[in-house]
PDB file of C-alpha atoms in Angstrom:
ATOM      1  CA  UNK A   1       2.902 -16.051   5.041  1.00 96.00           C
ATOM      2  CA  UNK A   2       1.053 -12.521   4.249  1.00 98.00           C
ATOM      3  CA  UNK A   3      -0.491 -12.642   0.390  1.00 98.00           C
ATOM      4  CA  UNK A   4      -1.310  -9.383  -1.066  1.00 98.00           C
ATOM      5  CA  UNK A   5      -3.961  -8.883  -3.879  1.00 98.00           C
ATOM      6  CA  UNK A   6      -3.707  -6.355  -5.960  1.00 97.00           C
ATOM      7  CA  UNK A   7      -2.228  -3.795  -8.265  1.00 96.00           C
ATOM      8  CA  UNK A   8       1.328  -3.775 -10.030  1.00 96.00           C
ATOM      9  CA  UNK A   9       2.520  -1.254 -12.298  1.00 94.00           C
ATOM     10  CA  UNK A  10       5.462   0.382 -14.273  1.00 94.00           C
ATOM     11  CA  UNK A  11       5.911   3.641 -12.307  1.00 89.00           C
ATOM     12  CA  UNK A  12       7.311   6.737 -14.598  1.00 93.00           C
ATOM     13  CA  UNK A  13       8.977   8.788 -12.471  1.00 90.00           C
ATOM     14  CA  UNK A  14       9.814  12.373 -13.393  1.00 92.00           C
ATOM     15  CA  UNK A  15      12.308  14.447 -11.158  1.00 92.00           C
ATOM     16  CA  UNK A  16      11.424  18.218 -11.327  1.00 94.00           C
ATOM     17  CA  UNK A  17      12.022  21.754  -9.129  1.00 92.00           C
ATOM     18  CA  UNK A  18       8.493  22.281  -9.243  1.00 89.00           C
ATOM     19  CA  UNK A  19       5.324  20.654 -10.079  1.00 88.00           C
ATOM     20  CA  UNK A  20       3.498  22.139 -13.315  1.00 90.00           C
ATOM     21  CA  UNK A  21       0.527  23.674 -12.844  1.00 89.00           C
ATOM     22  CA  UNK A  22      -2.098  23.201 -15.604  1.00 91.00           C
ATOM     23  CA  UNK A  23      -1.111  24.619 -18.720  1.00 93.00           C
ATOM     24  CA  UNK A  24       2.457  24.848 -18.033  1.00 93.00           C
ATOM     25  CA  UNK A  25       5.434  23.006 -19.279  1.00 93.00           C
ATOM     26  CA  UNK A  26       8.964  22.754 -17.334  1.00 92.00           C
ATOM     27  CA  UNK A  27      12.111  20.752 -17.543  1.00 93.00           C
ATOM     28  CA  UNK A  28      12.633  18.539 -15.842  1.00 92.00           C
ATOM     29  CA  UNK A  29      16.344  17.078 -13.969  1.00 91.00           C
ATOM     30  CA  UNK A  30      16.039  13.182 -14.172  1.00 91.00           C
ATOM     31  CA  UNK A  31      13.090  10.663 -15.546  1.00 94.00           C
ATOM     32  CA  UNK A  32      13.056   6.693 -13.874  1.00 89.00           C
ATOM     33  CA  UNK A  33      11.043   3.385 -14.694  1.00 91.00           C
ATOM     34  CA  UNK A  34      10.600   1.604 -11.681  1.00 87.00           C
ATOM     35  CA  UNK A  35       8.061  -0.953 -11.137  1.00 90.00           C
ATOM     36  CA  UNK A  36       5.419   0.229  -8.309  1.00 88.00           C
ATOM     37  CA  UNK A  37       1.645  -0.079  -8.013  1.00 91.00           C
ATOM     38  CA  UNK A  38       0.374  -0.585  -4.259  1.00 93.00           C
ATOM     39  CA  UNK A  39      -0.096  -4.035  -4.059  1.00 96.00           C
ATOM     40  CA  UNK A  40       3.177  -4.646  -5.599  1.00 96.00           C
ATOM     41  CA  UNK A  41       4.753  -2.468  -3.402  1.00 94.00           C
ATOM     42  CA  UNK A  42       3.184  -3.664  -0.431  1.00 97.00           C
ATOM     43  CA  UNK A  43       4.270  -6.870  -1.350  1.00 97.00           C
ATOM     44  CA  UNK A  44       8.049  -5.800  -1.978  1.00 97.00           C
ATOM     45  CA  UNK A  45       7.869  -4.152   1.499  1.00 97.00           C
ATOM     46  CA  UNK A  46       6.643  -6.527   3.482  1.00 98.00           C
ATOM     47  CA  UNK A  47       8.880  -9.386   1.799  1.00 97.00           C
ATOM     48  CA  UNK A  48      12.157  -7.164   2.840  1.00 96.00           C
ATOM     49  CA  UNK A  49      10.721  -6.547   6.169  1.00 96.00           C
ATOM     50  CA  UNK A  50      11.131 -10.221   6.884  1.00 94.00           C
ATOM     51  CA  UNK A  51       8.374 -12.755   5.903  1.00 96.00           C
ATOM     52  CA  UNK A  52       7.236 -14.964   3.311  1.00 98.00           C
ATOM     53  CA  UNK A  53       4.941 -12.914   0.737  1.00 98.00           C
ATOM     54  CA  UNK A  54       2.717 -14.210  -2.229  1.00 98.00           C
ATOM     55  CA  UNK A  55       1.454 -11.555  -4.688  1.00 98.00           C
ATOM     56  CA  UNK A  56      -2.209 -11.879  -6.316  1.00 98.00           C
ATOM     57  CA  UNK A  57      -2.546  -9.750  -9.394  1.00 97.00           C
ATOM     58  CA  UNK A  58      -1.750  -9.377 -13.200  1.00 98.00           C
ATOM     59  CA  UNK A  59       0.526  -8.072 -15.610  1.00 98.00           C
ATOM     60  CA  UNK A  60       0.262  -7.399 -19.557  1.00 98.00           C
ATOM     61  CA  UNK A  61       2.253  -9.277 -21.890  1.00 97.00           C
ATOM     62  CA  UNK A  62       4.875  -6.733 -22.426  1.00 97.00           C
ATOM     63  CA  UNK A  63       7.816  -5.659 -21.417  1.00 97.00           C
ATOM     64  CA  UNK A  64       6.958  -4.071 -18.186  1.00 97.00           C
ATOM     65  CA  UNK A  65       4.526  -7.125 -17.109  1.00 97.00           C
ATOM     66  CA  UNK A  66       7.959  -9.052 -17.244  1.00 97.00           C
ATOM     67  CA  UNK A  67       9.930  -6.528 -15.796  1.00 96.00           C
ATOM     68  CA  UNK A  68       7.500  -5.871 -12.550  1.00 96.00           C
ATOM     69  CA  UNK A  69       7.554 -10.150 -12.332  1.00 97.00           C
ATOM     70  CA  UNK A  70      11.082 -10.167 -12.610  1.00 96.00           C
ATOM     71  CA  UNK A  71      11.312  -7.186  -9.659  1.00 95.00           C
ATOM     72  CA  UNK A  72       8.612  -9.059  -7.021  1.00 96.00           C
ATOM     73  CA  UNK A  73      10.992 -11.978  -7.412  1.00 97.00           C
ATOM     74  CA  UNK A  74      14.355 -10.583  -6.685  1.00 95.00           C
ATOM     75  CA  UNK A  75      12.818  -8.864  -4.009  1.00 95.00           C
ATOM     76  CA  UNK A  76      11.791 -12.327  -2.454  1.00 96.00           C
ATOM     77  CA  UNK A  77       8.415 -11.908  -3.467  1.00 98.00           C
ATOM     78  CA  UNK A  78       6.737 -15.597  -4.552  1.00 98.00           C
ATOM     79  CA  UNK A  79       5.112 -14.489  -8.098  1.00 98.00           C
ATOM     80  CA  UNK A  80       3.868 -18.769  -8.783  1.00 97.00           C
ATOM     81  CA  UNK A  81      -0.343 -17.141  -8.838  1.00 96.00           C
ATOM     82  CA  UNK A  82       0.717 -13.267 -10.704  1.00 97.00           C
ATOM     83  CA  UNK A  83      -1.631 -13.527 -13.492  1.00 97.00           C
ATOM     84  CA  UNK A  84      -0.284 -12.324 -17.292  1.00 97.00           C
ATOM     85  CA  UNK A  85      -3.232 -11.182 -19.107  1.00 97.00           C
ATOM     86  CA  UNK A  86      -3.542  -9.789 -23.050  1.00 97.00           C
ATOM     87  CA  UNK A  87      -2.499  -5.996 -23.328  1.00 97.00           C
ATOM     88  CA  UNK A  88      -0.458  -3.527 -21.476  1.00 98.00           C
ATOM     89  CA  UNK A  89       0.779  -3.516 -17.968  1.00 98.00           C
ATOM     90  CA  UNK A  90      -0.806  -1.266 -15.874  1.00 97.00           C
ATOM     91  CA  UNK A  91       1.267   2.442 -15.689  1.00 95.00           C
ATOM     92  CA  UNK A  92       1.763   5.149 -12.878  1.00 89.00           C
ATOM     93  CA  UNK A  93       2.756   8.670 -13.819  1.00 91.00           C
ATOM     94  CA  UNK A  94       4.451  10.378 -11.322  1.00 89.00           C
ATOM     95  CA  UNK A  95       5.998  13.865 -10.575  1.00 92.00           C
ATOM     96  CA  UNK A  96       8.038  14.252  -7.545  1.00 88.00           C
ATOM     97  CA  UNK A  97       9.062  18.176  -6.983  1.00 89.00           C
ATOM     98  CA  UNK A  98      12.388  18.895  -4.467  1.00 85.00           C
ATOM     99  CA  UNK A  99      10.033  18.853  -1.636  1.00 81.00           C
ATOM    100  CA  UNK A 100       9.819  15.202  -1.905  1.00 75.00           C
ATOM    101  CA  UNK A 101       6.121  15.864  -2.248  1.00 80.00           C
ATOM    102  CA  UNK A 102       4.270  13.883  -5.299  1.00 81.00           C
ATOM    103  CA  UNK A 103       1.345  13.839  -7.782  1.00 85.00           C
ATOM    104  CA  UNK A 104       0.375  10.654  -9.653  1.00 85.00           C
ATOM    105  CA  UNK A 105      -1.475   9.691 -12.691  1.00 88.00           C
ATOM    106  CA  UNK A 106      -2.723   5.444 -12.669  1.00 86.00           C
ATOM    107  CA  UNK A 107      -3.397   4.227 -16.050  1.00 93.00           C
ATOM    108  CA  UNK A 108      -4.737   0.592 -14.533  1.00 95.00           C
ATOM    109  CA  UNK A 109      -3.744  -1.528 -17.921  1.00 97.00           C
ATOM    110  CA  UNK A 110      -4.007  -5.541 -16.736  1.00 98.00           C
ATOM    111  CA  UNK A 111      -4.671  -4.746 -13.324  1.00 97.00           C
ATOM    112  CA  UNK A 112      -8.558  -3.673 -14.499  1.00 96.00           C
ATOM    113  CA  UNK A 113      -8.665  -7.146 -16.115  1.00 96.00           C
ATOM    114  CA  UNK A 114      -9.222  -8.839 -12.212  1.00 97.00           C
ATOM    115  CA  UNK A 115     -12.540  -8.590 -11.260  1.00 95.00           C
ATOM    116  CA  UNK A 116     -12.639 -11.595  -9.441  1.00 96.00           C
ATOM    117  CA  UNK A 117      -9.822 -13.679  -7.044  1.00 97.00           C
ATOM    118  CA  UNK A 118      -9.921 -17.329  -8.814  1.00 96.00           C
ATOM    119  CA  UNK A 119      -9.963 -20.200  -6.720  1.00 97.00           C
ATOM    120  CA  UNK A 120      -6.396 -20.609  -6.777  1.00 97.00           C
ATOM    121  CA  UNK A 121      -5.943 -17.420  -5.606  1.00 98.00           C
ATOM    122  CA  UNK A 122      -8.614 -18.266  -2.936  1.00 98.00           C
ATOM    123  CA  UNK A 123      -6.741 -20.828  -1.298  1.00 98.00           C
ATOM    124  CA  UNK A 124      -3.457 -18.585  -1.004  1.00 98.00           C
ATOM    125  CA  UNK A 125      -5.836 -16.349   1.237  1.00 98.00           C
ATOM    126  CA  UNK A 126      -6.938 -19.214   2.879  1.00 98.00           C
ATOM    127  CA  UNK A 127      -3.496 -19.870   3.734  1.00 98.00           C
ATOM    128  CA  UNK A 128      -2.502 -16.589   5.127  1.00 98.00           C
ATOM    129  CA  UNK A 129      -1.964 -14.790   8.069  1.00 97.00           C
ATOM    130  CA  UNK A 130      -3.887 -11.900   6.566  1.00 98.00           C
ATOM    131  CA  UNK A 131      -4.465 -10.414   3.042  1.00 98.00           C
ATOM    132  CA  UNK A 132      -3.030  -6.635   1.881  1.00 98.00           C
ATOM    133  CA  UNK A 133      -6.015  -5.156  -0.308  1.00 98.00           C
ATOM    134  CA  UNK A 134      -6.410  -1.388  -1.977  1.00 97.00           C
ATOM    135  CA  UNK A 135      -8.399   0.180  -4.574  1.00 96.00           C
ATOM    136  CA  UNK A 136      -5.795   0.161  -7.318  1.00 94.00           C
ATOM    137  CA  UNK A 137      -8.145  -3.077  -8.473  1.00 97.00           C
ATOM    138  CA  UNK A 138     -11.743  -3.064  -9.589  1.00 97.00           C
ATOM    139  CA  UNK A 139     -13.837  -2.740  -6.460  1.00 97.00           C
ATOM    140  CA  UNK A 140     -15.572  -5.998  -7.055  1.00 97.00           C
ATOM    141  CA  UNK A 141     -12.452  -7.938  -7.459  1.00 98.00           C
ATOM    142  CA  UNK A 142     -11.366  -6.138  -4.075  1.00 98.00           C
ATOM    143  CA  UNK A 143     -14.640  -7.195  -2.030  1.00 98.00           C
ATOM    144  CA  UNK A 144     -15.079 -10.388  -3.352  1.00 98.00           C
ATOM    145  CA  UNK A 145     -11.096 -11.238  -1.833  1.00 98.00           C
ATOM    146  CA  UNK A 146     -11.686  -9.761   1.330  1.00 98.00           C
ATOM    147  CA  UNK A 147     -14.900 -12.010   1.604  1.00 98.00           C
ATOM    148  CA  UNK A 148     -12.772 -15.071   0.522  1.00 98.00           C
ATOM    149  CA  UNK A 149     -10.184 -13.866   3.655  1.00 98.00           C
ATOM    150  CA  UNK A 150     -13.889 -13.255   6.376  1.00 98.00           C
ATOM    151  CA  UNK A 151     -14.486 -17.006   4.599  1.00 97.00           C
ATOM    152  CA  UNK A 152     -11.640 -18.432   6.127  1.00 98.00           C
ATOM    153  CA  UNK A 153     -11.437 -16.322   8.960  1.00 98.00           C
ATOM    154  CA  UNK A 154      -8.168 -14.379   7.860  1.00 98.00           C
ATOM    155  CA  UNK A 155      -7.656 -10.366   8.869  1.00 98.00           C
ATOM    156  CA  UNK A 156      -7.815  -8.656   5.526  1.00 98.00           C
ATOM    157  CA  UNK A 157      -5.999  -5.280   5.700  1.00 98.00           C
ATOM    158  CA  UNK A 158      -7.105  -2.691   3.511  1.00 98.00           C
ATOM    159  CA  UNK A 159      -5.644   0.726   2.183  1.00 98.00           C
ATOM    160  CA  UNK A 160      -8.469   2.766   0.947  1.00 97.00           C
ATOM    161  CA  UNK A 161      -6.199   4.111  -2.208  1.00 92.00           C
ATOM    162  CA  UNK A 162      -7.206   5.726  -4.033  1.00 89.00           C
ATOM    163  CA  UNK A 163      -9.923   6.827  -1.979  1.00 88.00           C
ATOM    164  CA  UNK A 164     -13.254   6.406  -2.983  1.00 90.00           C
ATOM    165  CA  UNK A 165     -16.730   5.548  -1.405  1.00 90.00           C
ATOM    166  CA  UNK A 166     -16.457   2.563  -0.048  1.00 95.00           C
ATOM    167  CA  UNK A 167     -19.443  -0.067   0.222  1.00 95.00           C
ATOM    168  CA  UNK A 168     -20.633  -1.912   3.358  1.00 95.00           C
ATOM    169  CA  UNK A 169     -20.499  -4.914   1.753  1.00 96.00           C
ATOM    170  CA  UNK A 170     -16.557  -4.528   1.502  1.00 97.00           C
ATOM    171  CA  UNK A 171     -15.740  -2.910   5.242  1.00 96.00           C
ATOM    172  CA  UNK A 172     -18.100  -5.834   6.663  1.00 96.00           C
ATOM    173  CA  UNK A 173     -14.796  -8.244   5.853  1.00 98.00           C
ATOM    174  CA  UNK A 174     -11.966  -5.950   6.443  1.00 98.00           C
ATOM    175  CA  UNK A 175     -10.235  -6.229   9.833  1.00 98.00           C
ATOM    176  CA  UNK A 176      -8.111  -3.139   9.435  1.00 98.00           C
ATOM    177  CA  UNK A 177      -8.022  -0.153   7.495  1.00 98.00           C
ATOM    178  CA  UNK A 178      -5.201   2.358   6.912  1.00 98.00           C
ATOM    179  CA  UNK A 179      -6.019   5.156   5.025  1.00 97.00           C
ATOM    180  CA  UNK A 180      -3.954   8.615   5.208  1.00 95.00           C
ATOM    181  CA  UNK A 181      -5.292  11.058   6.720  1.00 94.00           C
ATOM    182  CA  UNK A 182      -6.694  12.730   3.147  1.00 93.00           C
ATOM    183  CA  UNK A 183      -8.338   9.448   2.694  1.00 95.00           C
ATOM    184  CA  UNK A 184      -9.481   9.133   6.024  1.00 96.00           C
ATOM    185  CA  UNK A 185     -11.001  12.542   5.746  1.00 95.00           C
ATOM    186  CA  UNK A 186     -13.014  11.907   2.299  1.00 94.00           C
ATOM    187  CA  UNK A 187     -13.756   8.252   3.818  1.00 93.00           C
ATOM    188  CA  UNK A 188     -15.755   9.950   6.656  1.00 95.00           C
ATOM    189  CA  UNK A 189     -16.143  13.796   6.109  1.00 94.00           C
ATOM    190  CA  UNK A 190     -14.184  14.635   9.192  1.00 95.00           C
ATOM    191  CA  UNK A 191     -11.076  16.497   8.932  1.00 94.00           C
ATOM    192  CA  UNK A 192     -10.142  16.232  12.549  1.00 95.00           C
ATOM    193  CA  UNK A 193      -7.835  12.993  12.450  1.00 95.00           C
ATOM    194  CA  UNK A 194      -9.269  11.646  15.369  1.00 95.00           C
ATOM    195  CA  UNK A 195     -12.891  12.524  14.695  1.00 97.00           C
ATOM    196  CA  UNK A 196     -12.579  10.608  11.644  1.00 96.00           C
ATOM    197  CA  UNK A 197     -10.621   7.518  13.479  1.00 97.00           C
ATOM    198  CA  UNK A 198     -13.715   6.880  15.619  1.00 96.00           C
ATOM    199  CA  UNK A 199     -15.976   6.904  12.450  1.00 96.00           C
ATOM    200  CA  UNK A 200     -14.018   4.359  10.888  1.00 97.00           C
ATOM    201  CA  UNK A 201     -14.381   2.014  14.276  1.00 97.00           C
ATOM    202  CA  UNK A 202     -18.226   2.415  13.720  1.00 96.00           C
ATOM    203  CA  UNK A 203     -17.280   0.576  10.380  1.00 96.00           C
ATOM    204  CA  UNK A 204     -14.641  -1.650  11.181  1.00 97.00           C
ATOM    205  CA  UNK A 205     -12.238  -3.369  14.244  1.00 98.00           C
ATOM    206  CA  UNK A 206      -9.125  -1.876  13.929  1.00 98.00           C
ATOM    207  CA  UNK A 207      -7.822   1.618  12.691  1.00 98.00           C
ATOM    208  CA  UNK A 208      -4.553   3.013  11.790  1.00 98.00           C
ATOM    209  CA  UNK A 209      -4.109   5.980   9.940  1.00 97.00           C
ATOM    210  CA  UNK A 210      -0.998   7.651   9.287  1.00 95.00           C
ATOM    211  CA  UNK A 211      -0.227  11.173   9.572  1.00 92.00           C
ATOM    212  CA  UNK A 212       3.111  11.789   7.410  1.00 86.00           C
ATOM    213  CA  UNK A 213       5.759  13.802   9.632  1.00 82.00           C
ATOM    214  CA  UNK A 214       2.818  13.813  12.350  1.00 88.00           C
ATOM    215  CA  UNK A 215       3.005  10.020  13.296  1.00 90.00           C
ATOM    216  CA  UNK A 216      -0.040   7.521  13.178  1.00 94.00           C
ATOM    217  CA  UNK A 217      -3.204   7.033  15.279  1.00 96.00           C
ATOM    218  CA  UNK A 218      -4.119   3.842  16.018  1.00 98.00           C
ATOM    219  CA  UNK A 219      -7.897   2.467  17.780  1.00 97.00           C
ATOM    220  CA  UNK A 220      -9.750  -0.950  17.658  1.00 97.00           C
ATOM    221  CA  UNK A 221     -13.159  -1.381  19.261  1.00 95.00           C
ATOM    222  CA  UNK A 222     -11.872  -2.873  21.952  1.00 92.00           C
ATOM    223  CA  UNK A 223     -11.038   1.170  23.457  1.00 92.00           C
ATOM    224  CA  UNK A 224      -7.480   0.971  22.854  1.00 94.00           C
ATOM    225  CA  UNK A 225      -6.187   4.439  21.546  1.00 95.00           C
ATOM    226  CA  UNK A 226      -2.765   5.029  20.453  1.00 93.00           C
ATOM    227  CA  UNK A 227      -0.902   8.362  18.854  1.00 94.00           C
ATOM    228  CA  UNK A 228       2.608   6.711  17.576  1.00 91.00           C
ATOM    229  CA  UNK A 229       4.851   9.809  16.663  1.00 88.00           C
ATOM    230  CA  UNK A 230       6.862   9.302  13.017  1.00 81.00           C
ATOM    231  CA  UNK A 231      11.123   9.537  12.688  1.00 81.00           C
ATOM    232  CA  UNK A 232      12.108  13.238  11.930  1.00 80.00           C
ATOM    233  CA  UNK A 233      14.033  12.465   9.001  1.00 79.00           C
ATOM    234  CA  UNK A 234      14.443  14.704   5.599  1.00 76.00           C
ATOM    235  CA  UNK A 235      12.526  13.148   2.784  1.00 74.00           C
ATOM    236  CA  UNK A 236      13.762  12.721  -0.594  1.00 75.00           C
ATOM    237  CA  UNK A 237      10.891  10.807  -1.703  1.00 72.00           C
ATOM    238  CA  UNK A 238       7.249  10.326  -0.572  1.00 73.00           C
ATOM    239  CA  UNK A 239       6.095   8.101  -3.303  1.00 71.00           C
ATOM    240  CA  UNK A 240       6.071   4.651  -1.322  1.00 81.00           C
ATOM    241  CA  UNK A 241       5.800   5.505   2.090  1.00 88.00           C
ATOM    242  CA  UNK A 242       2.580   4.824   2.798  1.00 92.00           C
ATOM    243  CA  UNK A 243       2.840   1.077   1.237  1.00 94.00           C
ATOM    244  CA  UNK A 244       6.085   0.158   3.111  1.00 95.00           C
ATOM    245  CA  UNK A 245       4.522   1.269   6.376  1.00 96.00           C
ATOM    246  CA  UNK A 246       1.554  -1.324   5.525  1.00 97.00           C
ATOM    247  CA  UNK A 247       3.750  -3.790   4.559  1.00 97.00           C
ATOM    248  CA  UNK A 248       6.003  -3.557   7.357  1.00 97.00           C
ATOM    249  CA  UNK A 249       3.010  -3.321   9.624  1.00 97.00           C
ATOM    250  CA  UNK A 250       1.275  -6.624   8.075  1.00 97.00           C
ATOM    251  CA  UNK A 251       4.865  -8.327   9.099  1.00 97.00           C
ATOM    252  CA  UNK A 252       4.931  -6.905  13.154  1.00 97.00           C
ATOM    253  CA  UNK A 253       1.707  -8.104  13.159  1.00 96.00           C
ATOM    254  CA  UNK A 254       1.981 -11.484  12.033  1.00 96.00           C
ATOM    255  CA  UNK A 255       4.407 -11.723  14.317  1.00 96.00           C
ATOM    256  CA  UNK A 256       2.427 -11.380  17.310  1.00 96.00           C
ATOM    257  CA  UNK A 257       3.504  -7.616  18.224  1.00 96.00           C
ATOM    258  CA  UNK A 258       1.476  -5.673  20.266  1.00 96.00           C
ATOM    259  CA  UNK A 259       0.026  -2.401  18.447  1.00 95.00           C
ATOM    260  CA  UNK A 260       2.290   0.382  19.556  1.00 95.00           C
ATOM    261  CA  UNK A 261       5.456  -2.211  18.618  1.00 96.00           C
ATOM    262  CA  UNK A 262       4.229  -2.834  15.297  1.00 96.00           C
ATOM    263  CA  UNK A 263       3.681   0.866  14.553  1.00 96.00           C
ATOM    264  CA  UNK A 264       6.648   2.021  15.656  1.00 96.00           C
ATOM    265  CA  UNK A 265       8.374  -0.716  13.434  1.00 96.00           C
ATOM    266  CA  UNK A 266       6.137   0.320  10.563  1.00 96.00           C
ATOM    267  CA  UNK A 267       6.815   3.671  11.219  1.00 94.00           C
ATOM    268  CA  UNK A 268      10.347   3.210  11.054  1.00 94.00           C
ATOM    269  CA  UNK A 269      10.503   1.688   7.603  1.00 94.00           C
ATOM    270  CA  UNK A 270       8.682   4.425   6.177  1.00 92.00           C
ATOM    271  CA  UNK A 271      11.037   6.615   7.416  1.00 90.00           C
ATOM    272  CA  UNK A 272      14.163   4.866   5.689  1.00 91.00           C
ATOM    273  CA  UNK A 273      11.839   4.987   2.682  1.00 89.00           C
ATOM    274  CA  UNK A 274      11.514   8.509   2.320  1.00 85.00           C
ATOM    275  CA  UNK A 275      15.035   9.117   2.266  1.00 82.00           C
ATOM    276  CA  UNK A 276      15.456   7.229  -0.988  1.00 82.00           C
ATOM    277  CA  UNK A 277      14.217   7.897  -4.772  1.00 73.00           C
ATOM    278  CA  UNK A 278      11.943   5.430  -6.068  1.00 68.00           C
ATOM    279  CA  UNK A 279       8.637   3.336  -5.068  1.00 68.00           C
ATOM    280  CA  UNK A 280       9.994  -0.432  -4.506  1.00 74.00           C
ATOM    281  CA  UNK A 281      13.392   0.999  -4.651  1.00 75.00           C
ATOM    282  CA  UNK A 282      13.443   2.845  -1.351  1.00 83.00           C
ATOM    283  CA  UNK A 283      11.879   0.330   0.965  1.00 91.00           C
ATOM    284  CA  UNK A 284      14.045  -1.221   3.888  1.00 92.00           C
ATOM    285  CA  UNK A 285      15.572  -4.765   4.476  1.00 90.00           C
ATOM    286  CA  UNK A 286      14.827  -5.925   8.056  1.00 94.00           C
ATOM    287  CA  UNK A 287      18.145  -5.742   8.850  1.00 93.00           C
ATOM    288  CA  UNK A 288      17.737  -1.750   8.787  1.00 92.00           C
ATOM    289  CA  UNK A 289      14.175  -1.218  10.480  1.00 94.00           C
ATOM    290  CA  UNK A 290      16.315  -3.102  13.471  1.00 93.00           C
ATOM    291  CA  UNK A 291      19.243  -0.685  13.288  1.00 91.00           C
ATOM    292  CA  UNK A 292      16.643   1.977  13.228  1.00 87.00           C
ATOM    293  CA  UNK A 293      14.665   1.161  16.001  1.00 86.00           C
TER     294      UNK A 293
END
């Protein structure tokens, strides 16, 4: 079982030629709620990958918080510890241009209302084979689950989104981090992709960090160095790529798959996603990573 802690949201989606730039107005050709946020999404992706999932966050009491509840649990997703808190449900804003490219507004809503994993939500960490974590949470509520997963000796996974400066205190209990290669660059001030991989081993055990159409690198402290190229495919829809490749991942590797295996199987779920509209929408059943691979 993989848990994931952290954000859910309502994503509104709006379909357009081209992005505005600031100032301007334009029409756009098609406008979609569809429930997102990373950690849901993570969650969603790694349940329809093929494994048991638990998701550790919090809705509002409206109609999206049930709406995102009632999307984790179609999707397979075991919602028994998602907290419903007073207020809104957190919101994502997105604009996706006919590149497939994206920018995206988070208005966090509930999800800003965890600052701490209960004890509940402890033990479901406890129970894991490792913990999905990003920054869509506040950052104490973030370090203070990846020390429950050091506490019980469970890999916590993190995806520095957005990215932000992160504190020792949290990379001392990570495992693995998998930023982009943006975030891997503001993490550690080195543009060159593999510069900035190395920086990240001085900081933690294992790095992966995904390059888009460019593949992923992957290193661990142990010297192992991989470059993983991505599926040439025509993307629709960039939005969720980056989550179902970490979700997807967290499953090859609870599974016992060596690294370049479970990146190319990550890599090929993100690759069906991209070719679909939406966030939780577009990710993959297991059924079609095989037939991809």
């Amino acid at each position: 079982m993989i848990s994931v802690f952290g954000s859910a949201n309502m994503d509104l989606v709006a379909y357009v030629d081209q992005a505005p730039k600031r100032g301007e107005t334009v029409t756009g050709r098609m406008f979609r709620t569809v429930p997102g946020g990373k950690g849901a999404n993570q969650a969603i992706a790694a349940a329809r990958a093929g494994t048991e999932v638990s998701f550790l966050g919090a809705v509002g009491d409206d109609a999206f918080g049930a709406e995102i509840r009632d999307t984790l649990a179609v999707a397979g997703v075991n919602v028994e510890r998602l907290r419903q808190v007073p207020g809104p449900s957190g919101i994502a804003h997105i604009v996706v241009d006919d590149d497939g490219g994206n920018s995206i507004i988070v208005v966090p809503g509930a999800n800003g209302q965890v600052t701490a994993p209960s004890e509940e939500e402890r033990a479901v960490i406890a129970a894991s084979a490792s913990v999905l974590l990003q920054l869509e949470l506040p950052m104490e509520a973030v370090i203070g689950a990846a020390r429950a997963a050091r506490e019980a000796g469970v890999p916590a996974v993190l995806t520095p989104a957005p990215a932000q400066p992160l504190p020792d205190e949290l990379l001392d209990a990570v495992a693995l981090i998998v930023p982009n290669e943006h975030e891997a660059a503001a993490i550690t001030g080195a543009a060159d992709p593999g510069e900035a991989l190395s920086r990240l081993l001085e900081r933690v055990p294992e790095v992966v960090i995904t390059l888009g159409s460019e593949g992923a690198l992957y290193g661990s402290r142990s010297g192992e160095r991989l470059r993983v190229p991505a599926v040439q495919v025509e993307a629709v829809d960039t939005t969720a790529a980056g989550d179902t490749f970490v979700g997807a991942l967290a499953v090859a590797r609870a599974e016992g798959r060596p690294a370049e295996e479970a990146l190319r199987f990550a890599s090929a779920a993100a690759a069906l996603s991209v070719q679909r509209e939406g966030a939780s929408t577009s990710m993959p059943s297991r059924a079609e990573i095989d037939a991809a691979l």
